[in-house]
Tab-separated table of C-alpha atoms in Angstrom:
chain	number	residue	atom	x	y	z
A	1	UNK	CA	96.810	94.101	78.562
A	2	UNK	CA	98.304	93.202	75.371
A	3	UNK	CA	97.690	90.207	73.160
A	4	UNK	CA	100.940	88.613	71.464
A	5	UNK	CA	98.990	89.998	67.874
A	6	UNK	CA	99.254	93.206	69.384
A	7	UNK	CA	102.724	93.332	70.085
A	8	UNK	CA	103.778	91.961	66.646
A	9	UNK	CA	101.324	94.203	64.489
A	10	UNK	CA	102.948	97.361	66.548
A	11	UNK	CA	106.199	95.926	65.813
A	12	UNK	CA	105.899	95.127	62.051
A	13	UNK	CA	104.158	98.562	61.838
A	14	UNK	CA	107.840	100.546	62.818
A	15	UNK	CA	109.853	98.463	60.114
A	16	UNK	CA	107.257	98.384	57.296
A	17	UNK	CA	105.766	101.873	57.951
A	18	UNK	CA	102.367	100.589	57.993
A	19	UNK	CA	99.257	101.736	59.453
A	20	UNK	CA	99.435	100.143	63.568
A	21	UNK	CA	96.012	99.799	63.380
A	22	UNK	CA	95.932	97.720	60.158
A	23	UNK	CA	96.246	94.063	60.025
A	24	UNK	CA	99.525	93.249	58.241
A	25	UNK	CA	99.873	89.996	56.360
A	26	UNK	CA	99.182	86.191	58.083
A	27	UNK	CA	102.536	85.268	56.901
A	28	UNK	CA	104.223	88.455	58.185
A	29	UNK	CA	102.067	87.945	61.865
A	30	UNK	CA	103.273	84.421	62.124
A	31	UNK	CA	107.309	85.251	61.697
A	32	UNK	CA	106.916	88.242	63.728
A	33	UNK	CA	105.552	85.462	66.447
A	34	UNK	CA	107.658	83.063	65.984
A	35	UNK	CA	110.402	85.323	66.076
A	36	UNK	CA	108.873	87.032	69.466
A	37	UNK	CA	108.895	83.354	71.044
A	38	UNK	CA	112.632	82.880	70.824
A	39	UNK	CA	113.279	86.580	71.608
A	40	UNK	CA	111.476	85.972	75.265
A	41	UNK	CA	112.570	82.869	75.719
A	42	UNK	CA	116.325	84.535	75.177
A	43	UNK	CA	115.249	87.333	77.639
A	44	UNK	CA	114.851	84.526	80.741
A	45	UNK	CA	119.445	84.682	80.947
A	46	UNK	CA	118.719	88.358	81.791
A	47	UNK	CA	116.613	88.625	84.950
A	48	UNK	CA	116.703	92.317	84.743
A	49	UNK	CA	114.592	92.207	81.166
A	50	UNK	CA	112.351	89.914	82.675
A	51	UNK	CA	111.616	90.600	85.808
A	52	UNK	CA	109.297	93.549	86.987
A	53	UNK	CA	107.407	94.828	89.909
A	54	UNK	CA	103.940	94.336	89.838
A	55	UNK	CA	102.141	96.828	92.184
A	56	UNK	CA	98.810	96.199	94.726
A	57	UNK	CA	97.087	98.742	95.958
A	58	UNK	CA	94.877	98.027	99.569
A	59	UNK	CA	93.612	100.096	101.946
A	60	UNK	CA	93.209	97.959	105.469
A	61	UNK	CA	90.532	99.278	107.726
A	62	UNK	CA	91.597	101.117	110.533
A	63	UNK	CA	92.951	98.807	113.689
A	64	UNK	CA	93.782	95.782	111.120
A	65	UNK	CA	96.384	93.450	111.678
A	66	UNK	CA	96.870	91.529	109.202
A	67	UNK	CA	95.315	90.391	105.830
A	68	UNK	CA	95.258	87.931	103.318
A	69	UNK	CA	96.781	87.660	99.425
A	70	UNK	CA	95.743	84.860	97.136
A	71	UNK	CA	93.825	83.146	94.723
A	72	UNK	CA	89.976	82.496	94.815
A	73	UNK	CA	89.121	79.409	96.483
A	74	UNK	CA	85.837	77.334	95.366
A	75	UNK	CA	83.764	76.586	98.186
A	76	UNK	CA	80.602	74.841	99.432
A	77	UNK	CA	77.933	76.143	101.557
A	78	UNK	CA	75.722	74.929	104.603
A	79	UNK	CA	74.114	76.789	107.325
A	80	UNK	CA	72.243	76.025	110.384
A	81	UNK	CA	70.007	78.961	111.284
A	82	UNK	CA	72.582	81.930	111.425
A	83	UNK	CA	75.876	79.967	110.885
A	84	UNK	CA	77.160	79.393	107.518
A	85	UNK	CA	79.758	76.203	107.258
A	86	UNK	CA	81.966	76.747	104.488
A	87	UNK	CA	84.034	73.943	103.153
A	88	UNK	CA	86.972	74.728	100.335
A	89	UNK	CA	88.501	72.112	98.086
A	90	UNK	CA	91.958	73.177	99.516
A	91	UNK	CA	93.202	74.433	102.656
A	92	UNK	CA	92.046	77.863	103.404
A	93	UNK	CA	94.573	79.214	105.324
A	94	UNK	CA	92.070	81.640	107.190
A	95	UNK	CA	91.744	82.064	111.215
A	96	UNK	CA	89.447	83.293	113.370
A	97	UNK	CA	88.773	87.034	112.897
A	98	UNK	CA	90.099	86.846	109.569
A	99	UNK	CA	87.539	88.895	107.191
A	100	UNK	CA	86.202	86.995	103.880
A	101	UNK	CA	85.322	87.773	100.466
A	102	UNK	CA	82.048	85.325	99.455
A	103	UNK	CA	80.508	85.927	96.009
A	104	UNK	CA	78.110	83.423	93.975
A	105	UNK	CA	76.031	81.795	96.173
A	106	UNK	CA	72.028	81.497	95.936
A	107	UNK	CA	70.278	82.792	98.014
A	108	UNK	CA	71.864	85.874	98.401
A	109	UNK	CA	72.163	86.246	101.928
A	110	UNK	CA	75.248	84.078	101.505
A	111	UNK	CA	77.256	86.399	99.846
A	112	UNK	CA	79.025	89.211	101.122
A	113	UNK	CA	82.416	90.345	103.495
A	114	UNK	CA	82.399	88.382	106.732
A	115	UNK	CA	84.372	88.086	109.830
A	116	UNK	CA	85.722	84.392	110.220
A	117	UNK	CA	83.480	83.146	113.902
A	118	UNK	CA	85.639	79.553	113.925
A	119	UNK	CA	87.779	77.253	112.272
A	120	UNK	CA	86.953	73.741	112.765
A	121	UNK	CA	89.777	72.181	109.977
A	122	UNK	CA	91.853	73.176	107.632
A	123	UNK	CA	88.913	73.068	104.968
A	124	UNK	CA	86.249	74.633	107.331
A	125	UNK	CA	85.215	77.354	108.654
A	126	UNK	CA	82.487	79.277	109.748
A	127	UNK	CA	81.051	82.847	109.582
A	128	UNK	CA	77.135	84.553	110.724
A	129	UNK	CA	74.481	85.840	108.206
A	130	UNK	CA	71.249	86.449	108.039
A	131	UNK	CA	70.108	82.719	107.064
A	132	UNK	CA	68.911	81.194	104.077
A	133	UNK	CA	68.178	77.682	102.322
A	134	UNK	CA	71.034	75.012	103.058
A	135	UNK	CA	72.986	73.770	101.102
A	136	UNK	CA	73.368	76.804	98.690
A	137	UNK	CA	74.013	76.338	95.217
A	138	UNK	CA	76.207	78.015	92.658
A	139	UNK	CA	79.725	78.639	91.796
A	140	UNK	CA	80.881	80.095	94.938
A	141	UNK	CA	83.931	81.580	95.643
A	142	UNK	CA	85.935	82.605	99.021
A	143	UNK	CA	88.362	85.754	98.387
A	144	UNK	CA	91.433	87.070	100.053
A	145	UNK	CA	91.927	90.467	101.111
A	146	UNK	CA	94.008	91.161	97.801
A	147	UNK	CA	93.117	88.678	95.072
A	148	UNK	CA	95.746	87.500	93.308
A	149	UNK	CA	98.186	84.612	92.696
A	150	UNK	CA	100.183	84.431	95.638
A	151	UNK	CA	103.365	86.156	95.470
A	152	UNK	CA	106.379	84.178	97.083
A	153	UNK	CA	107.116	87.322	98.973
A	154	UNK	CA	106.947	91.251	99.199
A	155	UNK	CA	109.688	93.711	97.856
A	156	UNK	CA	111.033	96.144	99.863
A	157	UNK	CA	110.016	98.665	97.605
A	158	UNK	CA	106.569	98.511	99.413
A	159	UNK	CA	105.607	101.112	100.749
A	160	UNK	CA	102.416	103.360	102.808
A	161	UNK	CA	100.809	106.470	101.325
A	162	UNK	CA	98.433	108.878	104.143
A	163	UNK	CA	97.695	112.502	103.242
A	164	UNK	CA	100.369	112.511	100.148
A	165	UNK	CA	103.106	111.215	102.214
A	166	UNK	CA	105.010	108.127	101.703
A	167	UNK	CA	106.941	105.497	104.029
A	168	UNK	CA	108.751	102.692	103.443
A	169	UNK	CA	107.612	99.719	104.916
A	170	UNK	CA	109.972	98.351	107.155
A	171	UNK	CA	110.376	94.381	107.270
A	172	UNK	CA	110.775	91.833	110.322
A	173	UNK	CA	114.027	89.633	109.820
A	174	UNK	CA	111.458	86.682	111.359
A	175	UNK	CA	107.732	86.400	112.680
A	176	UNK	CA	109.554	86.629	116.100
A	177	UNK	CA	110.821	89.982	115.461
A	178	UNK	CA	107.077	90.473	114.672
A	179	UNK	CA	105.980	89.066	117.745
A	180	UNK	CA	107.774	90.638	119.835
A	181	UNK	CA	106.628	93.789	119.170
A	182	UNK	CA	104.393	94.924	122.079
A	183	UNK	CA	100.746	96.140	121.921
A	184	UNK	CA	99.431	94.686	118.405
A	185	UNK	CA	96.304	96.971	118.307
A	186	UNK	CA	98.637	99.846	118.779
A	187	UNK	CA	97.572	101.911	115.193
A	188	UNK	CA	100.470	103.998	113.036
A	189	UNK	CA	102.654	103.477	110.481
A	190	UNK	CA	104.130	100.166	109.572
A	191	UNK	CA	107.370	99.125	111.091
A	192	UNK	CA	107.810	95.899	111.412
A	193	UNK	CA	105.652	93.692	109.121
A	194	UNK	CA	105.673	89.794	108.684
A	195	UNK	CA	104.749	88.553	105.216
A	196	UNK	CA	103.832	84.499	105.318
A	197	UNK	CA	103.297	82.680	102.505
A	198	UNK	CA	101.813	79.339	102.477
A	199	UNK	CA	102.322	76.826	99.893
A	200	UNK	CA	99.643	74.439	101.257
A	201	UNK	CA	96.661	76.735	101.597
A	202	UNK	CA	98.603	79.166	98.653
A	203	UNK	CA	96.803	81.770	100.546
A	204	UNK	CA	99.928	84.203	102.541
A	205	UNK	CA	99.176	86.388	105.432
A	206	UNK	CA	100.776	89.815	105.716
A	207	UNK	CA	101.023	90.188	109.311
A	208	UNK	CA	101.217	94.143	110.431
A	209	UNK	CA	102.722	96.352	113.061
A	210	UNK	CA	101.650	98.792	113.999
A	211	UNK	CA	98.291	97.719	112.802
A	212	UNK	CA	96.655	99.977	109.977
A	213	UNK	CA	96.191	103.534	110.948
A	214	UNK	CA	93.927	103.848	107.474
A	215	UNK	CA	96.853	104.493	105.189
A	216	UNK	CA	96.731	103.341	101.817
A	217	UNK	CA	99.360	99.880	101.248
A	218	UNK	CA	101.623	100.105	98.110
A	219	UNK	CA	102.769	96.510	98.167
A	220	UNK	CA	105.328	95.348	95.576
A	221	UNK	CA	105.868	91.742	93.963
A	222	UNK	CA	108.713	90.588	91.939
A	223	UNK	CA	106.839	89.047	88.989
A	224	UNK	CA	107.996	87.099	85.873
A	225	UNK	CA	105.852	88.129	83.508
A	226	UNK	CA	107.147	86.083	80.580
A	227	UNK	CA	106.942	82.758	81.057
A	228	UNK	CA	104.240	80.058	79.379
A	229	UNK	CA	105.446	81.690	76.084
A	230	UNK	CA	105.833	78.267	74.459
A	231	UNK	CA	102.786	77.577	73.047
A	232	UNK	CA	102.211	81.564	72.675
A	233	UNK	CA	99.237	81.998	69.893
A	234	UNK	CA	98.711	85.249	68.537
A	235	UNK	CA	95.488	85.537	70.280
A	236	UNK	CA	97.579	84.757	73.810
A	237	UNK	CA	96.715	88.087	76.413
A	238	UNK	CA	100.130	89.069	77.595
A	239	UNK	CA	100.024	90.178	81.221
A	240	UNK	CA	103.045	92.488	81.468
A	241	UNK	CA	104.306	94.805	84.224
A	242	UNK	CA	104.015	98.571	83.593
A	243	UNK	CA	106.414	100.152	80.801
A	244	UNK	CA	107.718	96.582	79.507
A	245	UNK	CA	105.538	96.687	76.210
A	246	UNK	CA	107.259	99.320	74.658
A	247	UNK	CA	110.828	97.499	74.880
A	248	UNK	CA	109.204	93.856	73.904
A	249	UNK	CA	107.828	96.367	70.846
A	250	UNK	CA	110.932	97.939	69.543
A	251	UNK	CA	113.070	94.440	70.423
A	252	UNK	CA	110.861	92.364	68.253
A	253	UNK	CA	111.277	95.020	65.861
A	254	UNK	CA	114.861	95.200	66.089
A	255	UNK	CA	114.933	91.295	65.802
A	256	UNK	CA	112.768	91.164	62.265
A	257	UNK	CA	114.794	93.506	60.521
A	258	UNK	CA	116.838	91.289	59.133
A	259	UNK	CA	114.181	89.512	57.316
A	260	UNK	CA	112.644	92.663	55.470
A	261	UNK	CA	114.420	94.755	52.909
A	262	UNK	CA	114.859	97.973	55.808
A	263	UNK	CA	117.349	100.591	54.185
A	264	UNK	CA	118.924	103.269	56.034
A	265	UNK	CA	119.096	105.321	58.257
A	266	UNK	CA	115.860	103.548	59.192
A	267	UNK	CA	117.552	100.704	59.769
A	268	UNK	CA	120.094	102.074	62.382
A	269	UNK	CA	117.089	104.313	63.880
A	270	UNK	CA	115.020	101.011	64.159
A	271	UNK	CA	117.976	99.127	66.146
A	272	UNK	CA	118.702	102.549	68.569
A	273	UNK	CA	115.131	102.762	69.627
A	274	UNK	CA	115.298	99.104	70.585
A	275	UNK	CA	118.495	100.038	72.880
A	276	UNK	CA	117.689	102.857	74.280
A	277	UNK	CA	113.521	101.303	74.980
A	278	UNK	CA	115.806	98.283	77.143
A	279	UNK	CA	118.053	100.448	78.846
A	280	UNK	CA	115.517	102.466	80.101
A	281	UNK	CA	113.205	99.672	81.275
A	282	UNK	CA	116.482	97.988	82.722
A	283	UNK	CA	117.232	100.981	84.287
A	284	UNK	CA	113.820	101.373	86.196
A	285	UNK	CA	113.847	98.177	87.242
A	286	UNK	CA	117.051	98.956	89.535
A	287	UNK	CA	115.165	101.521	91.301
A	288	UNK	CA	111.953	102.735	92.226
A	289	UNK	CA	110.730	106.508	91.701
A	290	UNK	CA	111.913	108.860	94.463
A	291	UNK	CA	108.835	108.496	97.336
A	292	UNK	CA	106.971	111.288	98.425
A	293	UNK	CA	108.874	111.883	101.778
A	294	UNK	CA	108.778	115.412	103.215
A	295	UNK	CA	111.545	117.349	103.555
A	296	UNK	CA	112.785	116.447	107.021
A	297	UNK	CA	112.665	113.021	106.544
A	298	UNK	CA	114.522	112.923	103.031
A	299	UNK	CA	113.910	111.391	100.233
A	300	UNK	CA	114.488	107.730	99.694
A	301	UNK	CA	114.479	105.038	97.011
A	302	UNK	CA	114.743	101.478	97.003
A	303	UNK	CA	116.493	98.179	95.234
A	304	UNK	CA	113.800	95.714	93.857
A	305	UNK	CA	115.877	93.035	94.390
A	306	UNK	CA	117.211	93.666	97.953
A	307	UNK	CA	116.387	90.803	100.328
């Protein structure tokens, strides 16, 4: 990851012919920021520039069903003998047989992955260890499946990788498409999955069917990976999707050469780089790289932005 200095030193580096991994000037850093501040903020009419696919990479154990994406949750600790009682400052979203993620509790024993025994409210639930001291102390955390902000919804671009090969996953128009779908423990290849997102608990559940046969999940999110750049300092860690540095680098480059003395043909070079760096990433984001589908099946490729 990137901070905003980064991007700007790189930048300034191309127009001044400067060392990249010299400081330039304060005076030059802060233009070169400001400048990159309006330059993102004019990328948001262009959802193309701006929007990317962030990629998560899970393997589910074998016979799973579903699984959970989202943020940490703090949480409390009791027990009574072998039954921890955890209670969450939010709604948890979890349900019984769900497994969870604990991690900074004292004692010990607390911690750990553990299958969900009950669900007494929204804010509670339950799980077995091997004891300790109640209450526990510390700043304790509960943890998804796949920790992360949780996306709004899955691409179709996600896709299943066993032994080399890849497969789309394939999508349920509605959880009673899902539901339908006979015989849940039924293992293979995932055919018609059930992504639910939910805003109180901000924990979603990726519901699966088949359930996991072991391969490895590819899932895609649509991510916006530009906004909060308001009150951008130079110090600000820019989390950007893969291959959208270089562009922001030879943009903000393109953008400053008017305010340095830039003769040619570095000049023209300087503003070509910048349009060919955006096409390309424009480009990419229309389509995915071809998947690894054997011969007999074809090779496929998908739209980020298909519903």
């Amino acid at each position: 990851m990137a901070t905003a200095q980064d991007i700007c030193t790189f930048a300034l580096s191309s127009i001044l012919n400067d060392d990249a991994s010299s400081t330039p000037a304060s005076s030059d850093l802060n233009l070169a920021l400001s400048t990159l501040t309006y330059l993102m903020d004019y990328w948001q009419l262009d959802p193309q520039t701006t929007i990317g696919l962030r990629e998560f990479v899970f393997t589910p154990a074998t016979g799973t069903q579903s699984l959970t994406i989202g943020a940490d949750i703090s949480v409390t600790l009791t027990s009574a003998s072998t039954v921890a009682t955890a209670t969450t400052t939010q709604e948890h979203g979890r349900i019984v047989g769900d497994i969870v993620i604990i991690s900074g509790a004292s004692p010990a024993a607390y911690n750990g992955t553990y299958t969900v025994v009950s669900v007494p409210t929204s804010t509670t639930f339950t799980y077995a260890f091997a004891g300790g001291t109640s209450p526990a102390t510390g700043t304790i955390l509960v943890s998804a499946d796949i920790t992360t902000a949780m996306p709004p919804r899955l691409e179709n671009a996600s896709f299943c990788r066993l032994g080399g090969v890849d497969f789309l996953i394939g999508f349920a128009s509605a959880f009673d498409e899902y539901n339908s779908q006979p015989v849940k423990s039924n293992q293979g290849y995932p055919t018609k999955c059930w992504y639910n997102p939910q805003t109180t608990s901000q924990i979603a559940r990726f519901y699966l069917w088949p359930a996991s046969n072991g391969a490895e999940l590819h899932l895609m999110i649509r991510q916006v990976p530009l906004s909060g750049f308001a009150s951008m300092a130079l110090a600000t860690t820019l989390t950007l999707p893969m291959g959208l540095e270089k562009p922001l680098i030879d943009c903000l480059a393109a953008e400053l050469l008017d305010s340095y003395n830039v003769p040619q043909p570095a000049y023209s070079q300087v503003k070509q780089k910048a349009a060919n760096s955006l096409r390309k990433w424009k480009r990419s984001n229309l389509e995915i790289n071809v998947l690894q589908m054997p011969s007999a099946v074809a090779n496929r490729s998908a739209n980020n932005y298909t519903a």
